[in-house]
CSV table of C-alpha atoms and ligand atoms in Angstrom, one decimal:
chain,number,residue,atom,x,y,z
A,1,MET,CA,-30.0,-30.8,41.3
A,2,ILE,CA,-30.3,-32.0,44.4
A,3,GLU,CA,-27.9,-33.5,45.9
A,4,VAL,CA,-28.1,-35.9,48.6
A,5,LYS,CA,-24.9,-36.7,50.4
A,6,GLN,CA,-24.1,-39.3,53.0
A,7,LEU,CA,-27.6,-39.3,54.4
A,8,SER,CA,-28.2,-41.2,58.4
A,9,LYS,CA,-31.0,-41.0,60.3
A,10,VAL,CA,-30.7,-43.3,64.0
A,11,TYR,CA,-33.7,-43.0,65.3
A,12,GLY,CA,-33.8,-43.6,69.4
A,13,LYS,CA,-30.9,-43.1,71.4
A,14,LYS,CA,-28.8,-46.1,72.9
A,15,ASP,CA,-30.5,-49.2,73.1
A,16,THR,CA,-33.2,-48.1,71.3
A,17,ALA,CA,-31.2,-46.8,68.4
A,18,PHE,CA,-32.6,-47.9,64.9
A,19,THR,CA,-30.3,-47.4,61.8
A,20,ALA,CA,-33.2,-46.1,58.8
A,21,LEU,CA,-30.6,-44.5,56.5
A,22,GLN,CA,-26.9,-45.6,56.2
A,23,ASP,CA,-24.8,-43.4,54.3
A,24,VAL,CA,-27.4,-42.7,51.3
A,25,SER,CA,-26.1,-40.7,48.3
A,26,PHE,CA,-27.2,-40.0,44.9
A,27,SER,CA,-28.1,-36.7,42.6
A,28,VAL,CA,-30.7,-35.7,41.0
A,29,PRO,CA,-31.1,-33.7,37.6
A,30,ASP,CA,-33.7,-31.3,38.0
A,31,GLY,CA,-37.0,-31.9,35.8
A,32,SER,CA,-36.2,-35.8,36.7
A,33,THR,CA,-38.8,-38.8,37.4
A,34,VAL,CA,-37.4,-40.1,40.4
A,35,ALA,CA,-38.5,-43.6,41.7
A,36,ILE,CA,-37.8,-44.9,45.3
A,37,VAL,CA,-38.1,-48.2,45.6
A,38,GLY,CA,-37.9,-51.1,48.3
A,39,LYS,CA,-39.7,-53.2,51.0
A,40,SER,CA,-41.2,-51.5,53.8
A,41,GLY,CA,-39.6,-50.2,56.7
A,42,SER,CA,-36.6,-49.8,54.6
A,43,GLY,CA,-36.4,-46.2,54.9
A,44,LYS,CA,-37.7,-44.9,51.9
A,45,SER,CA,-40.2,-42.8,54.1
A,46,THR,CA,-37.6,-41.4,56.2
A,47,LEU,CA,-35.7,-40.7,53.0
A,48,MET,CA,-38.3,-38.8,51.5
A,49,HIS,CA,-39.4,-36.6,55.3
A,50,VAL,CA,-34.8,-36.2,55.8
A,51,MET,CA,-34.6,-34.6,52.4
A,52,SER,CA,-37.3,-32.3,52.7
A,53,GLY,CA,-36.3,-30.9,55.4
A,54,LEU,CA,-39.4,-32.0,57.4
A,55,ASP,CA,-37.0,-34.2,59.7
A,56,HIS,CA,-33.3,-33.7,60.7
A,57,PRO,CA,-30.2,-36.3,59.0
A,58,THR,CA,-28.3,-38.0,61.7
A,59,SER,CA,-25.7,-36.9,59.3
A,60,GLY,CA,-24.9,-36.1,56.1
A,61,SER,CA,-26.4,-33.2,54.1
A,62,VAL,CA,-28.9,-32.6,51.5
A,63,THR,CA,-28.2,-28.9,48.8
A,64,PHE,CA,-30.9,-27.9,46.1
A,65,ASP,CA,-29.5,-25.3,43.5
A,66,GLY,CA,-26.5,-25.2,46.6
A,67,LYS,CA,-28.7,-24.4,49.0
A,68,VAL,CA,-28.2,-26.9,51.8
A,69,ILE,CA,-31.5,-27.6,53.8
A,70,THR,CA,-30.2,-29.3,56.3
A,71,ASP,CA,-28.5,-26.5,57.9
A,72,MET,CA,-31.3,-24.4,57.7
A,73,LYS,CA,-33.1,-22.9,60.8
A,74,PRO,CA,-36.6,-24.7,61.3
A,75,LYS,CA,-38.0,-21.3,60.1
A,76,GLU,CA,-36.0,-21.0,56.9
A,77,ALA,CA,-36.6,-25.1,56.5
A,78,ASP,CA,-39.8,-24.0,56.6
A,79,ALA,CA,-40.3,-21.0,53.9
A,80,PHE,CA,-37.9,-23.0,51.7
A,81,ARG,CA,-40.3,-25.9,51.2
A,82,ALA,CA,-43.5,-23.6,51.4
A,83,SER,CA,-41.9,-22.1,48.5
A,84,GLU,CA,-40.2,-24.4,46.0
A,85,MET,CA,-41.9,-28.0,47.0
A,86,SER,CA,-45.2,-30.2,47.8
A,87,PHE,CA,-45.7,-33.1,48.9
A,88,ILE,CA,-48.2,-36.0,48.3
A,89,PHE,CA,-48.2,-38.5,51.6
A,90,GLN,CA,-51.4,-40.9,51.7
A,91,ALA,CA,-54.3,-38.5,53.1
A,92,PHE,CA,-52.1,-36.5,54.7
A,93,PHE,CA,-52.8,-32.8,55.3
A,94,ILE,CA,-56.1,-33.1,54.0
A,95,GLU,CA,-58.4,-31.0,56.6
A,96,ALA,CA,-61.8,-33.2,56.5
A,97,ASN,CA,-63.8,-30.7,57.9
A,98,ARG,CA,-62.8,-27.5,55.4
A,99,THR,CA,-64.3,-27.8,51.6
A,100,CYS,CA,-62.8,-29.0,48.8
A,101,MET,CA,-61.9,-25.4,47.5
A,102,ASP,CA,-60.4,-24.4,51.5
A,103,ASN,CA,-58.0,-27.8,50.6
A,104,VAL,CA,-56.5,-26.8,47.9
A,105,MET,CA,-56.5,-23.1,48.9
A,106,LEU,CA,-53.9,-23.6,52.1
A,107,PRO,CA,-50.7,-23.5,50.4
A,108,MET,CA,-51.2,-20.4,48.9
A,109,GLU,CA,-52.1,-18.6,52.2
A,110,ILE,CA,-48.4,-20.0,53.4
A,111,ALA,CA,-47.3,-18.1,50.0
A,112,LYS,CA,-49.2,-15.8,50.0
A,113,THR,CA,-50.7,-14.5,46.8
A,114,THR,CA,-53.8,-12.6,46.4
A,115,ARG,CA,-57.3,-13.7,47.5
A,116,SER,CA,-58.5,-13.8,43.5
A,117,ARG,CA,-55.1,-15.3,42.3
A,118,ARG,CA,-55.6,-17.9,45.2
A,119,GLN,CA,-58.8,-19.0,43.7
A,120,GLN,CA,-58.5,-18.8,40.0
A,121,LYS,CA,-55.6,-21.4,40.8
A,122,ALA,CA,-57.1,-23.4,43.1
A,123,GLU,CA,-60.6,-23.5,41.0
A,124,LYS,CA,-57.6,-24.6,37.7
A,125,ALA,CA,-56.3,-27.8,40.0
A,126,LEU,CA,-59.6,-28.9,41.1
A,127,GLU,CA,-60.8,-29.1,37.2
A,128,ALA,CA,-56.9,-31.3,36.7
A,129,VAL,CA,-58.4,-33.3,38.7
A,130,GLU,CA,-61.8,-33.4,38.0
A,131,LEU,CA,-62.9,-32.2,41.6
A,132,LEU,CA,-64.3,-29.1,40.3
A,133,GLU,CA,-68.3,-29.9,40.9
A,134,LYS,CA,-67.1,-31.1,44.8
A,135,ARG,CA,-65.3,-27.8,45.6
A,136,ASP,CA,-68.1,-26.5,48.4
A,137,THR,CA,-67.8,-30.5,49.4
A,138,LYS,CA,-66.2,-31.3,52.7
A,139,ALA,CA,-63.3,-33.7,52.3
A,140,ARG,CA,-64.2,-35.8,55.0
A,141,ASN,CA,-67.7,-36.6,52.4
A,142,LEU,CA,-65.1,-37.7,49.5
A,143,SER,CA,-63.9,-41.1,48.3
A,144,GLY,CA,-60.8,-42.6,49.4
A,145,GLY,CA,-60.0,-42.1,45.0
A,146,GLN,CA,-61.3,-38.4,45.8
A,147,LYS,CA,-59.5,-37.5,48.5
A,148,GLN,CA,-56.3,-39.2,46.6
A,149,ARG,CA,-56.7,-37.1,43.7
A,150,LEU,CA,-57.7,-33.5,46.6
A,151,ALA,CA,-54.2,-34.2,47.4
A,152,VAL,CA,-53.0,-34.3,44.2
A,153,ALA,CA,-54.6,-30.6,43.7
A,154,ARG,CA,-53.2,-28.7,47.2
A,155,ALA,CA,-49.8,-30.3,46.1
A,156,ILE,CA,-49.8,-29.1,42.7
A,157,VAL,CA,-51.7,-25.7,43.2
A,158,ASN,CA,-48.7,-23.4,43.4
A,159,GLU,CA,-46.8,-25.5,40.7
A,160,PRO,CA,-44.2,-26.7,42.9
A,161,LYS,CA,-40.4,-27.4,41.3
A,162,LEU,CA,-40.2,-30.6,43.6
A,163,LEU,CA,-42.7,-32.9,44.5
A,164,PHE,CA,-42.0,-35.4,47.2
A,165,ALA,CA,-45.3,-38.3,46.1
A,166,ASP,CA,-44.9,-41.0,48.8
A,167,GLU,CA,-46.7,-44.2,47.7
A,168,PRO,CA,-49.1,-42.1,45.7
A,169,THR,CA,-51.2,-44.9,44.5
A,170,GLY,CA,-51.5,-47.0,47.5
A,171,ASN,CA,-55.7,-48.1,48.8
A,172,LEU,CA,-56.0,-47.0,45.3
A,173,ASP,CA,-58.0,-49.1,42.7
A,174,SER,CA,-56.0,-49.2,39.2
A,175,VAL,CA,-58.2,-46.6,37.1
A,176,THR,CA,-57.9,-44.1,40.1
A,177,GLY,CA,-54.3,-45.0,40.5
A,178,ASP,CA,-53.5,-44.6,36.7
A,179,ARG,CA,-55.0,-41.3,36.8
A,180,ILE,CA,-52.8,-40.1,39.8
A,181,VAL,CA,-50.2,-41.5,38.1
A,182,SER,CA,-50.7,-39.7,34.2
A,183,MET,CA,-50.9,-35.9,36.3
A,184,LEU,CA,-47.8,-36.4,37.7
A,185,PHE,CA,-46.3,-36.9,35.0
A,186,GLU,CA,-48.0,-34.6,32.8
A,187,LEU,CA,-46.6,-32.1,35.8
A,188,ASN,CA,-43.4,-32.9,35.1
A,189,LYS,CA,-43.4,-32.0,31.5
A,190,LYS,CA,-45.5,-29.6,31.5
A,191,LEU,CA,-43.3,-27.3,34.5
A,192,SER,CA,-40.0,-29.1,34.6
A,193,SER,CA,-40.6,-30.3,37.7
A,194,THR,CA,-38.8,-32.4,39.6
A,195,LEU,CA,-40.7,-35.4,41.0
A,196,ILE,CA,-40.0,-37.7,43.6
A,197,VAL,CA,-42.0,-40.9,44.2
A,198,VAL,CA,-41.8,-43.5,46.9
A,199,THR,CA,-43.7,-46.8,45.1
A,200,HIS,CA,-44.9,-50.2,45.3
A,201,ASP,CA,-45.7,-49.9,41.7
A,202,GLU,CA,-43.5,-51.3,39.3
A,203,GLU,CA,-45.0,-50.2,36.2
A,204,LEU,CA,-44.9,-46.7,38.1
A,205,ALA,CA,-41.2,-47.0,39.0
A,206,LYS,CA,-41.0,-47.9,35.0
A,207,LYS,CA,-41.7,-45.0,34.0
A,208,CYS,CA,-39.6,-42.3,36.1
A,209,ASP,CA,-36.0,-41.8,34.9
A,210,MET,CA,-34.0,-42.9,37.8
A,211,ARG,CA,-34.7,-46.1,39.6
A,212,ILE,CA,-33.1,-46.2,43.3
A,213,HIS,CA,-33.4,-49.0,44.6
A,214,ILE,CA,-33.1,-49.3,48.8
A,215,LYS,CA,-32.8,-52.1,51.8
A,216,ASP,CA,-32.4,-51.8,55.2
A,217,GLY,CA,-31.5,-48.7,55.0
A,218,LYS,CA,-29.0,-48.7,52.2
A,219,ILE,CA,-28.5,-47.8,49.2
A,220,ARG,CA,-28.9,-51.7,47.1
A,221,SER,CA,-28.4,-49.8,43.4
A,222,ILE,CA,-29.2,-46.9,41.6
A,223,GLU,CA,-30.9,-47.6,37.7
A,224,GLU,CA,-30.2,-44.1,36.4
A,225,PRO,CA,-30.9,-43.2,32.7
A,226,LYS,CA,-28.1,-43.5,30.0
A,227,SER,CA,-28.6,-41.0,27.4
A,228,THR,CA,-28.8,-37.2,28.5
A,229,LYS,CA,-32.6,-35.8,29.2
A,230,LYS,CA,-35.1,-35.5,27.4
A,231,GLY,CA,-34.1,-31.9,26.0
A,232,GLY,CA,-35.4,-30.2,29.1
A,233,LYS,CA,-33.4,-27.4,30.4
A,234,LYS,CA,-30.7,-28.0,33.6
B,301,LIG,N1,-40.1,-42.2,64.6
B,301,LIG,C1,-39.5,-43.2,64.7
B,301,LIG,N2,-39.1,-43.4,65.5
B,301,LIG,C2,-38.4,-44.9,65.7
B,301,LIG,N3,-38.3,-45.7,64.0
B,301,LIG,C3,-39.1,-45.2,63.1
B,301,LIG,C4,-39.3,-44.3,62.9
B,301,LIG,N4,-39.5,-44.0,62.0
B,301,LIG,C5,-39.2,-45.0,61.3
B,301,LIG,N5,-39.0,-46.0,61.6
B,301,LIG,C6,-37.8,-47.2,61.5
B,301,LIG,O1,-37.4,-46.9,60.6
B,301,LIG,C7,-37.5,-47.9,59.7
B,301,LIG,C8,-37.7,-47.2,58.0
B,301,LIG,O2,-38.6,-46.6,58.0
B,301,LIG,P1,-39.6,-46.4,56.7
B,301,LIG,O3,-38.6,-45.2,56.0
B,301,LIG,O4,-40.8,-45.3,57.3
B,301,LIG,O5,-40.0,-47.5,56.1
B,301,LIG,P2,-40.6,-47.4,54.4
B,301,LIG,O6,-41.6,-46.0,53.7
B,301,LIG,O7,-39.7,-48.0,53.4
B,301,LIG,O8,-41.7,-48.3,54.7
B,301,LIG,C9,-38.5,-49.4,60.0
B,301,LIG,O9,-37.9,-50.0,60.5
B,301,LIG,C10,-39.0,-48.1,61.2
B,301,LIG,O10,-40.1,-48.7,61.8
B,302,LIG,MG1,-43.2,-45.6,53.9
C-alpha cells in the first residue's frame, strides 16, 4: 500500500514561490494501476518525483508499506528506489552512446546481481520489447519509438514492485504507444506490480483501476474501483 498524506510542494522562495502541489492525499493498494490525469502544468510530474523520493515535498509524507520515503536520507532513499521502483520518463535515463544491452543492464549494476544473471535478464527484457536484435546497437541510433521501448525494457528488467511512467506514450505513434501500454499492463498482471502512470491519453486512463484528476496542484477528484480488486493479493 502506498499512502500519500497531505503532500505539498512549493518551488522557489518568497516572490518566486510557486505552489505546485497542495494538500494532496490518496492511497494506492498494491498491484493497482493508477492514472494521474490533468492539464500541462497541473503538477503531475512533481507528484511523481515527490512520491518516488526523487524530490522532497515541502510538507506531507509518502509511505510504502509503512516505510516513510519522505523521511529517508538521500542514500537510503536511493537504495530503496533501486530495489523497489522503476521509472519510465520520456527518453529519460537513456545513455545515447551505450548499446541497448548496456542500457538495460545498468539498473542491475546498482541492484547488484551476478553478470550472467544480469545478461540473462537484460536479454529477456529486450526480447519483451522486441529489441533483442538491436542489442549491440547504440541507443542514439534507435527511432523515437524504439528508444521508448528501450526505456520500458530498462524499467522492467528488475521486475519492480512499483513502476512510475510519466506520459509513456507521449510523442509516439499510436501503434507504438499501444504496444508500450500493453507491456505495462502485462507487467502489472504478471508480477502484480503497481503501475502509476501520468497520461493525457483517455484510453490509457480508462484502463487503469484508479484515476486521480489534478488541477492547479490540487486533487479535483479520484475515481476508485467500486468492487474489490481483481483477485490479486494485497
Ligand atoms: N523546478 C521547478 N521550479 C519552479 N517551478 C517548477 C519546477 N518544476 C515545475 N515547476 C512548476 O510547477 C508546476 C507543475 O509542474 P509539473 O509538475 O511539471 O506539471 P505537469 O507534469 O502536470 O505538466 C508548473 O507550473 C511548473 O512550471
Ligand atoms: Mg509533466
